[in-house]
Amino acid sequence: MEQFAIANTDGHPVPHRVVIVGGGFGGLYAAKALGRSKQIEITLIDKRNFHLFQPLLYQVATGKLSPGDISSPLRSILSHYRNVKVLMDEAIDVVPEQHQVILNTGVLPYDTLVVATGVSHDYFGQNQWAEIAPGLKTVEDAIRIRRRIFRAFEVAEKETDPEKRRAWLTFVVVGAGPTGVELAGALGELAHYALKHDFRNIDTRETQILLLEGLDRVLPPYPPELSTAAAKSLENLGVTVHTQSFVTGITEDTVTVRHEEQTETIQTKTVLWAAGVRASGMGKVLAERTDATLDRVGRVIVNPDLSVPGQPDIFVVGDLAHYKHQGDQPLPGVAPVAMQEGAYIAKLIRYRLQGRELPSFHYSDVGSLAVIGQNAAVVNLGWLKLSGFLAWLIWVFAHIYYLIEFDNKLVVMIQWAWNYFSRKGGSRLITQEENPLNHSELGGKLG
Amino acid sequence: MEQFAIANTDGHPVPHRVVIVGGGFGGLYAAKALGRSKQIEITLIDKRNFHLFQPLLYQVATGKLSPGDISSPLRSILSHYRNVKVLMDEAIDVVPEQHQVILNTGVLPYDTLVVATGVSHDYFGQNQWAEIAPGLKTVEDAIRIRRRIFRAFEVAEKETDPEKRRAWLTFVVVGAGPTGVELAGALGELAHYALKHDFRNIDTRETQILLLEGLDRVLPPYPPELSTAAAKSLENLGVTVHTQSFVTGITEDTVTVRHEEQTETIQTKTVLWAAGVRASGMGKVLAERTDATLDRVGRVIVNPDLSVPGQPDIFVVGDLAHYKHQGDQPLPGVAPVAMQEGAYIAKLIRYRLQGRELPSFHYSDVGSLAVIGQNAAVVNLGWLKLSGFLAWLIWVFAHIYYLIEFDNKLVVMIQWAWNYFSRKGGSRLITQEENPLNHSELGGKLG
């Protein structure tokens, strides 16, 4: 493996160049873990200038937190590692034979490449739904959803036709995985607590929140008893759960749902998408340039050391990696998996430079968490299954722990504490539209 | 004045209907002050669903605070006043003869009308500059400026041509009133403190910040000794002040400035506009529908009781009002003036309902404040002129005091405390663009 040579012809050490594409949990953990290695030079590429704490994005979408509360500038997180360079750019291709990444504005040579570009939404081939039913992956998505939620209440307040008003006060969330459950729960809280004194013509407690799931229960990856507890908490917040329900159509005014042999059309102005994911474009690039094969949603099926088949110097971590852990089931696309994979790759690179071998990646399950509303969450730590207030406390502290690691976001904790007692939530801004009174979402533009 | 009758033919009291257009400081203070009067029914109209604490908007533009930190939902501020209704709508016309306000989506009758729609930017007839040199009045403006500032550093980091790099690292602020001075000071702090460890190819301390002012000193409305202190503080932060300088041209790459008989062209990619204001459209509406006359920038010249000439039931408060206080100089467009005017109008309406008269409006000067950077501000309380750290402390507490009044924004205080010690500022997001790597501002669109 000559690319791991660490001395040039003058006998001076030449740093080993690691290029990491993507500043999410996987890429960032790899960069941080390599940041103290003197023989290594790291370049982290990201389209955005910040790391986003995606597990809390639904709190931005529902007006509890501001985007700045859950984002940290990548440069600021990594500024103390002098061997880490951050480049705001986009990787569009890879030339494995020449050890090069092609960026939007240049070419970057690498000795080791780590691809961590994640996934985005998938609409199961119905891409026209994307405009009507936004998903929740980026800050812009969250602001868009926030705008739609709060504008729906504003329009309902002015609407005199009871049927139309009802459509504005009907919210449909498609998909009852963690994101869907958390969104629906937060909507329930808004309607029943935060907003209940704020309107004069409508009673926000009459808001209808529907959570649609194709499988037979909410939170399908969790143990059944936690799904039951989650469903109960959702019900307490006024959320109606429909399982074994498949969306067959979405328009600006309706959602059509098939349940067993019946088809129902729901009048609604707000549909939120939390159903499917699709791997980012780098998966396809790797499939074209290497022997990598992709799974059904476009993720790269990786070797036991997370490398790409036939490419010992290219690794995939995080949501973009399809890693068969036990049986055929890939590891889920959650932050702890990405973090552990990023840390593993960093260790592997350091070991290789020392001529040592590292055993295959092994994910140690830290459990899973989902929050259904204030005081209610479900926690599955394997040896411990919890729901309710105690689970919520665990959820709060687990998230604060990670947020603080990135940016000392003490402020978030205080904001939460404040929100907890006031049940208000101060970030309910309807923003980023040329004309905030334009009720059509399409063509919303910056002024 | 029969419109102030408070009993209908059945002998039941009929509430007096006050319509307030605009939820800035003037409108909000009027609404709050009327909120406890049982005989009065208030409708507050605003295009936006939130009140914006505009004096801190420059901190959003420079990545210190998030928009949510300085905004509060109007509904939430007013939710406890059961006689106050909030409508998210836009007033487009007034029919004084019929006591009606025409909204975008309907018609609203009033007994008393309070217009508080404020001002926006003015480019002295050069409207093509608006696209290139954004002003700072809305949350969207602030996010746009934030995006441009932080992207300029990102592009500079990648730029290899020294001249182009220099242009990306040159920031020009036009206008040295409080907003211009605060923006320039915050830019200086960014370059010299917050960002200095974050880049590898550029030294942010080489950033050039130019502050251009047509008059002979910065902060022209302040006493000369404070202008001198402010100029000194700006210099310490690396800001170059050019007085008696007039902008004659702005392009995407340059600013042309005339100073005495000389003309200079500065290569820059970032021009921020803090020079002129223009009254909002309601001024023009009132001039057309009533006997009101407008001043040079379109503000409504009001009577000593803030009413519109010939219209005892229509009042103008805040930045849109031209109120001659002493001599011919109108009151400045600052928050304390608007607040006092709003409170005055509320009192006047209550007095009228009781058949009492209120003397003319009198502004009691609370002084003026401008912050130049951390630890440096200038304060003019009339009897007390201060600059430096003590002035900064006064500035901090004055702002927190008002923020807390609106929404218990304790969090802002803690965020500031944190920023103060860390000198970091965590809201440096480049957001709200379809393609964040697209270096042209034009056509930035939401995804």
JSON list of C-alpha atoms in Angstrom, two decimals, chain B residues 115-262:
[
{"chain": "B", "resi": 115, "resn": "VAL", "atom": "CA", "xyz": [-51.13, 53.68, 11.35]},
{"chain": "B", "resi": 116, "resn": "ALA", "atom": "CA", "xyz": [-47.68, 52.46, 12.39]},
{"chain": "B", "resi": 117, "resn": "THR", "atom": "CA", "xyz": [-46.20, 50.85, 9.31]},
{"chain": "B", "resi": 118, "resn": "GLY", "atom": "CA", "xyz": [-42.74, 52.35, 9.56]},
{"chain": "B", "resi": 119, "resn": "VAL", "atom": "CA", "xyz": [-40.12, 52.90, 6.90]},
{"chain": "B", "resi": 120, "resn": "SER", "atom": "CA", "xyz": [-37.93, 50.83, 4.62]},
{"chain": "B", "resi": 121, "resn": "HIS", "atom": "CA", "xyz": [-34.66, 51.50, 2.74]},
{"chain": "B", "resi": 122, "resn": "ASP", "atom": "CA", "xyz": [-34.09, 54.22, 0.25]},
{"chain": "B", "resi": 123, "resn": "TYR", "atom": "CA", "xyz": [-31.42, 54.15, -2.44]},
{"chain": "B", "resi": 124, "resn": "PHE", "atom": "CA", "xyz": [-31.78, 57.79, -3.47]},
{"chain": "B", "resi": 125, "resn": "GLY", "atom": "CA", "xyz": [-33.33, 56.87, -6.77]},
{"chain": "B", "resi": 126, "resn": "GLN", "atom": "CA", "xyz": [-30.71, 54.21, -7.56]},
{"chain": "B", "resi": 127, "resn": "ASN", "atom": "CA", "xyz": [-32.99, 51.26, -7.05]},
{"chain": "B", "resi": 128, "resn": "GLN", "atom": "CA", "xyz": [-30.72, 48.92, -8.99]},
{"chain": "B", "resi": 129, "resn": "TRP", "atom": "CA", "xyz": [-28.36, 49.11, -5.98]},
{"chain": "B", "resi": 130, "resn": "ALA", "atom": "CA", "xyz": [-30.90, 47.31, -3.80]},
{"chain": "B", "resi": 131, "resn": "GLU", "atom": "CA", "xyz": [-30.00, 43.92, -5.28]},
{"chain": "B", "resi": 132, "resn": "ILE", "atom": "CA", "xyz": [-26.27, 44.40, -4.73]},
{"chain": "B", "resi": 133, "resn": "ALA", "atom": "CA", "xyz": [-26.17, 46.38, -1.49]},
{"chain": "B", "resi": 134, "resn": "PRO", "atom": "CA", "xyz": [-28.82, 45.00, 0.86]},
{"chain": "B", "resi": 135, "resn": "GLY", "atom": "CA", "xyz": [-30.22, 47.13, 3.65]},
{"chain": "B", "resi": 136, "resn": "LEU", "atom": "CA", "xyz": [-31.16, 45.88, 7.10]},
{"chain": "B", "resi": 137, "resn": "LYS", "atom": "CA", "xyz": [-34.84, 46.17, 8.01]},
{"chain": "B", "resi": 138, "resn": "THR", "atom": "CA", "xyz": [-36.29, 42.63, 8.03]},
{"chain": "B", "resi": 139, "resn": "VAL", "atom": "CA", "xyz": [-35.30, 39.17, 9.21]},
{"chain": "B", "resi": 140, "resn": "GLU", "atom": "CA", "xyz": [-34.84, 38.22, 5.56]},
{"chain": "B", "resi": 141, "resn": "ASP", "atom": "CA", "xyz": [-32.49, 41.19, 5.07]},
{"chain": "B", "resi": 142, "resn": "ALA", "atom": "CA", "xyz": [-30.45, 40.04, 8.06]},
{"chain": "B", "resi": 143, "resn": "ILE", "atom": "CA", "xyz": [-30.21, 36.45, 6.81]},
{"chain": "B", "resi": 144, "resn": "ARG", "atom": "CA", "xyz": [-29.24, 37.70, 3.39]},
{"chain": "B", "resi": 145, "resn": "ILE", "atom": "CA", "xyz": [-26.48, 39.89, 4.82]},
{"chain": "B", "resi": 146, "resn": "ARG", "atom": "CA", "xyz": [-25.32, 37.05, 7.08]},
{"chain": "B", "resi": 147, "resn": "ARG", "atom": "CA", "xyz": [-25.12, 34.75, 4.08]},
{"chain": "B", "resi": 148, "resn": "ARG", "atom": "CA", "xyz": [-23.09, 37.28, 2.11]},
{"chain": "B", "resi": 149, "resn": "ILE", "atom": "CA", "xyz": [-20.66, 38.05, 4.91]},
{"chain": "B", "resi": 150, "resn": "PHE", "atom": "CA", "xyz": [-19.86, 34.43, 5.75]},
{"chain": "B", "resi": 151, "resn": "ARG", "atom": "CA", "xyz": [-19.80, 33.32, 2.16]},
{"chain": "B", "resi": 152, "resn": "ALA", "atom": "CA", "xyz": [-17.30, 36.06, 1.35]},
{"chain": "B", "resi": 153, "resn": "PHE", "atom": "CA", "xyz": [-14.87, 34.53, 3.86]},
{"chain": "B", "resi": 154, "resn": "GLU", "atom": "CA", "xyz": [-15.54, 31.03, 2.46]},
{"chain": "B", "resi": 155, "resn": "VAL", "atom": "CA", "xyz": [-14.82, 32.13, -1.10]},
{"chain": "B", "resi": 156, "resn": "ALA", "atom": "CA", "xyz": [-11.73, 34.07, -0.02]},
{"chain": "B", "resi": 157, "resn": "GLU", "atom": "CA", "xyz": [-10.39, 30.91, 1.65]},
{"chain": "B", "resi": 158, "resn": "LYS", "atom": "CA", "xyz": [-10.54, 29.12, -1.71]},
{"chain": "B", "resi": 159, "resn": "GLU", "atom": "CA", "xyz": [-9.47, 32.02, -3.94]},
{"chain": "B", "resi": 160, "resn": "THR", "atom": "CA", "xyz": [-5.88, 31.85, -5.14]},
{"chain": "B", "resi": 161, "resn": "ASP", "atom": "CA", "xyz": [-5.75, 35.18, -7.04]},
{"chain": "B", "resi": 162, "resn": "PRO", "atom": "CA", "xyz": [-4.59, 37.74, -4.43]},
{"chain": "B", "resi": 163, "resn": "GLU", "atom": "CA", "xyz": [-6.54, 40.63, -5.95]},
{"chain": "B", "resi": 164, "resn": "LYS", "atom": "CA", "xyz": [-9.80, 38.72, -6.07]},
{"chain": "B", "resi": 165, "resn": "ARG", "atom": "CA", "xyz": [-9.19, 37.42, -2.58]},
{"chain": "B", "resi": 166, "resn": "ARG", "atom": "CA", "xyz": [-8.71, 40.98, -1.39]},
{"chain": "B", "resi": 167, "resn": "ALA", "atom": "CA", "xyz": [-12.03, 42.00, -2.98]},
{"chain": "B", "resi": 168, "resn": "TRP", "atom": "CA", "xyz": [-13.80, 39.18, -1.11]},
{"chain": "B", "resi": 169, "resn": "LEU", "atom": "CA", "xyz": [-12.15, 40.35, 2.10]},
{"chain": "B", "resi": 170, "resn": "THR", "atom": "CA", "xyz": [-13.23, 43.97, 1.61]},
{"chain": "B", "resi": 171, "resn": "PHE", "atom": "CA", "xyz": [-16.52, 45.01, 3.19]},
{"chain": "B", "resi": 172, "resn": "VAL", "atom": "CA", "xyz": [-18.06, 48.41, 2.58]},
{"chain": "B", "resi": 173, "resn": "VAL", "atom": "CA", "xyz": [-20.78, 49.80, 4.83]},
{"chain": "B", "resi": 174, "resn": "VAL", "atom": "CA", "xyz": [-22.57, 52.85, 3.44]},
{"chain": "B", "resi": 175, "resn": "GLY", "atom": "CA", "xyz": [-23.88, 55.23, 6.08]},
{"chain": "B", "resi": 176, "resn": "ALA", "atom": "CA", "xyz": [-22.45, 55.84, 9.57]},
{"chain": "B", "resi": 177, "resn": "GLY", "atom": "CA", "xyz": [-25.65, 56.27, 11.54]},
{"chain": "B", "resi": 178, "resn": "PRO", "atom": "CA", "xyz": [-26.23, 53.83, 14.42]},
{"chain": "B", "resi": 179, "resn": "THR", "atom": "CA", "xyz": [-26.96, 50.85, 12.11]},
{"chain": "B", "resi": 180, "resn": "GLY", "atom": "CA", "xyz": [-23.90, 51.43, 9.93]},
{"chain": "B", "resi": 181, "resn": "VAL", "atom": "CA", "xyz": [-21.62, 51.94, 12.92]},
{"chain": "B", "resi": 182, "resn": "GLU", "atom": "CA", "xyz": [-22.94, 48.83, 14.65]},
{"chain": "B", "resi": 183, "resn": "LEU", "atom": "CA", "xyz": [-22.63, 46.71, 11.50]},
{"chain": "B", "resi": 184, "resn": "ALA", "atom": "CA", "xyz": [-19.08, 47.89, 10.83]},
{"chain": "B", "resi": 185, "resn": "GLY", "atom": "CA", "xyz": [-18.09, 47.32, 14.46]},
{"chain": "B", "resi": 186, "resn": "ALA", "atom": "CA", "xyz": [-19.55, 43.81, 14.44]},
{"chain": "B", "resi": 187, "resn": "LEU", "atom": "CA", "xyz": [-17.70, 43.04, 11.20]},
{"chain": "B", "resi": 188, "resn": "GLY", "atom": "CA", "xyz": [-14.47, 44.22, 12.82]},
{"chain": "B", "resi": 189, "resn": "GLU", "atom": "CA", "xyz": [-15.07, 41.92, 15.75]},
{"chain": "B", "resi": 190, "resn": "LEU", "atom": "CA", "xyz": [-15.77, 38.97, 13.49]},
{"chain": "B", "resi": 191, "resn": "ALA", "atom": "CA", "xyz": [-12.59, 39.49, 11.53]},
{"chain": "B", "resi": 192, "resn": "HIS", "atom": "CA", "xyz": [-10.37, 40.15, 14.52]},
{"chain": "B", "resi": 193, "resn": "TYR", "atom": "CA", "xyz": [-11.79, 37.78, 17.10]},
{"chain": "B", "resi": 194, "resn": "ALA", "atom": "CA", "xyz": [-14.53, 35.32, 16.25]},
{"chain": "B", "resi": 195, "resn": "LEU", "atom": "CA", "xyz": [-13.06, 34.03, 12.98]},
{"chain": "B", "resi": 196, "resn": "LYS", "atom": "CA", "xyz": [-9.34, 34.45, 13.46]},
{"chain": "B", "resi": 197, "resn": "HIS", "atom": "CA", "xyz": [-8.60, 30.75, 14.15]},
{"chain": "B", "resi": 198, "resn": "ASP", "atom": "CA", "xyz": [-11.09, 29.35, 11.67]},
{"chain": "B", "resi": 199, "resn": "PHE", "atom": "CA", "xyz": [-9.34, 29.65, 8.33]},
{"chain": "B", "resi": 200, "resn": "ARG", "atom": "CA", "xyz": [-6.13, 28.12, 6.99]},
{"chain": "B", "resi": 201, "resn": "ASN", "atom": "CA", "xyz": [-5.39, 30.01, 3.77]},
{"chain": "B", "resi": 202, "resn": "ILE", "atom": "CA", "xyz": [-6.47, 33.51, 4.77]},
{"chain": "B", "resi": 203, "resn": "ASP", "atom": "CA", "xyz": [-5.79, 35.67, 7.80]},
{"chain": "B", "resi": 204, "resn": "THR", "atom": "CA", "xyz": [-9.15, 37.21, 8.63]},
{"chain": "B", "resi": 205, "resn": "ARG", "atom": "CA", "xyz": [-7.37, 40.02, 10.46]},
{"chain": "B", "resi": 206, "resn": "GLU", "atom": "CA", "xyz": [-6.38, 41.37, 7.06]},
{"chain": "B", "resi": 207, "resn": "THR", "atom": "CA", "xyz": [-10.04, 42.02, 6.29]},
{"chain": "B", "resi": 208, "resn": "GLN", "atom": "CA", "xyz": [-10.69, 45.57, 5.17]},
{"chain": "B", "resi": 209, "resn": "ILE", "atom": "CA", "xyz": [-13.82, 47.22, 6.52]},
{"chain": "B", "resi": 210, "resn": "LEU", "atom": "CA", "xyz": [-14.73, 50.64, 5.14]},
{"chain": "B", "resi": 211, "resn": "LEU", "atom": "CA", "xyz": [-17.43, 52.80, 6.65]},
{"chain": "B", "resi": 212, "resn": "LEU", "atom": "CA", "xyz": [-18.58, 55.60, 4.34]},
{"chain": "B", "resi": 213, "resn": "GLU", "atom": "CA", "xyz": [-20.45, 58.67, 5.57]},
{"chain": "B", "resi": 214, "resn": "GLY", "atom": "CA", "xyz": [-21.58, 61.74, 3.65]},
{"chain": "B", "resi": 215, "resn": "LEU", "atom": "CA", "xyz": [-21.46, 64.07, 6.64]},
{"chain": "B", "resi": 216, "resn": "ASP", "atom": "CA", "xyz": [-18.31, 65.10, 8.47]},
{"chain": "B", "resi": 217, "resn": "ARG", "atom": "CA", "xyz": [-18.38, 62.52, 11.30]},
{"chain": "B", "resi": 218, "resn": "VAL", "atom": "CA", "xyz": [-19.81, 59.15, 12.34]},
{"chain": "B", "resi": 219, "resn": "LEU", "atom": "CA", "xyz": [-23.08, 59.12, 14.33]},
{"chain": "B", "resi": 220, "resn": "PRO", "atom": "CA", "xyz": [-24.08, 62.61, 13.10]},
{"chain": "B", "resi": 221, "resn": "PRO", "atom": "CA", "xyz": [-27.09, 62.90, 15.44]},
{"chain": "B", "resi": 222, "resn": "TYR", "atom": "CA", "xyz": [-24.85, 62.46, 18.50]},
{"chain": "B", "resi": 223, "resn": "PRO", "atom": "CA", "xyz": [-22.71, 65.07, 20.27]},
{"chain": "B", "resi": 224, "resn": "PRO", "atom": "CA", "xyz": [-19.29, 65.50, 18.56]},
{"chain": "B", "resi": 225, "resn": "GLU", "atom": "CA", "xyz": [-17.30, 64.07, 21.48]},
{"chain": "B", "resi": 226, "resn": "LEU", "atom": "CA", "xyz": [-19.22, 60.79, 21.22]},
{"chain": "B", "resi": 227, "resn": "SER", "atom": "CA", "xyz": [-18.64, 60.70, 17.48]},
{"chain": "B", "resi": 228, "resn": "THR", "atom": "CA", "xyz": [-14.94, 61.00, 18.19]},
{"chain": "B", "resi": 229, "resn": "ALA", "atom": "CA", "xyz": [-15.07, 58.19, 20.75]},
{"chain": "B", "resi": 230, "resn": "ALA", "atom": "CA", "xyz": [-17.02, 56.00, 18.35]},
{"chain": "B", "resi": 231, "resn": "ALA", "atom": "CA", "xyz": [-14.54, 56.64, 15.54]},
{"chain": "B", "resi": 232, "resn": "LYS", "atom": "CA", "xyz": [-11.69, 55.67, 17.86]},
{"chain": "B", "resi": 233, "resn": "SER", "atom": "CA", "xyz": [-13.40, 52.42, 18.87]},
{"chain": "B", "resi": 234, "resn": "LEU", "atom": "CA", "xyz": [-14.09, 51.59, 15.24]},
{"chain": "B", "resi": 235, "resn": "GLU", "atom": "CA", "xyz": [-10.44, 52.18, 14.40]},
{"chain": "B", "resi": 236, "resn": "ASN", "atom": "CA", "xyz": [-9.40, 49.78, 17.16]},
{"chain": "B", "resi": 237, "resn": "LEU", "atom": "CA", "xyz": [-11.54, 47.14, 15.51]},
{"chain": "B", "resi": 238, "resn": "GLY", "atom": "CA", "xyz": [-9.84, 47.70, 12.18]},
{"chain": "B", "resi": 239, "resn": "VAL", "atom": "CA", "xyz": [-12.62, 49.76, 10.60]},
{"chain": "B", "resi": 240, "resn": "THR", "atom": "CA", "xyz": [-11.54, 52.56, 8.27]},
{"chain": "B", "resi": 241, "resn": "VAL", "atom": "CA", "xyz": [-13.91, 55.52, 8.40]},
{"chain": "B", "resi": 242, "resn": "HIS", "atom": "CA", "xyz": [-14.27, 57.82, 5.39]},
{"chain": "B", "resi": 243, "resn": "THR", "atom": "CA", "xyz": [-16.38, 60.90, 6.10]},
{"chain": "B", "resi": 244, "resn": "GLN", "atom": "CA", "xyz": [-17.66, 63.43, 3.55]},
{"chain": "B", "resi": 245, "resn": "SER", "atom": "CA", "xyz": [-17.70, 60.56, 1.10]},
{"chain": "B", "resi": 246, "resn": "PHE", "atom": "CA", "xyz": [-20.54, 59.99, -1.33]},
{"chain": "B", "resi": 247, "resn": "VAL", "atom": "CA", "xyz": [-21.27, 56.75, -3.14]},
{"chain": "B", "resi": 248, "resn": "THR", "atom": "CA", "xyz": [-21.77, 57.42, -6.83]},
{"chain": "B", "resi": 249, "resn": "GLY", "atom": "CA", "xyz": [-21.83, 53.87, -8.13]},
{"chain": "B", "resi": 250, "resn": "ILE", "atom": "CA", "xyz": [-22.21, 50.26, -6.96]},
{"chain": "B", "resi": 251, "resn": "THR", "atom": "CA", "xyz": [-21.62, 47.16, -9.07]},
{"chain": "B", "resi": 252, "resn": "GLU", "atom": "CA", "xyz": [-21.16, 43.51, -8.12]},
{"chain": "B", "resi": 253, "resn": "ASP", "atom": "CA", "xyz": [-17.41, 44.09, -7.88]},
{"chain": "B", "resi": 254, "resn": "THR", "atom": "CA", "xyz": [-16.94, 47.75, -7.00]},
{"chain": "B", "resi": 255, "resn": "VAL", "atom": "CA", "xyz": [-18.07, 50.80, -5.11]},
{"chain": "B", "resi": 256, "resn": "THR", "atom": "CA", "xyz": [-17.27, 54.23, -6.50]},
{"chain": "B", "resi": 257, "resn": "VAL", "atom": "CA", "xyz": [-16.87, 56.99, -3.94]},
{"chain": "B", "resi": 258, "resn": "ARG", "atom": "CA", "xyz": [-16.51, 60.75, -4.36]},
{"chain": "B", "resi": 259, "resn": "HIS", "atom": "CA", "xyz": [-14.56, 62.52, -1.66]},
{"chain": "B", "resi": 260, "resn": "GLU", "atom": "CA", "xyz": [-14.21, 66.26, -2.16]},
{"chain": "B", "resi": 261, "resn": "GLU", "atom": "CA", "xyz": [-13.12, 66.51, -5.79]},
{"chain": "B", "resi": 262, "resn": "GLN", "atom": "CA", "xyz": [-11.63, 63.02, -5.98]}
]
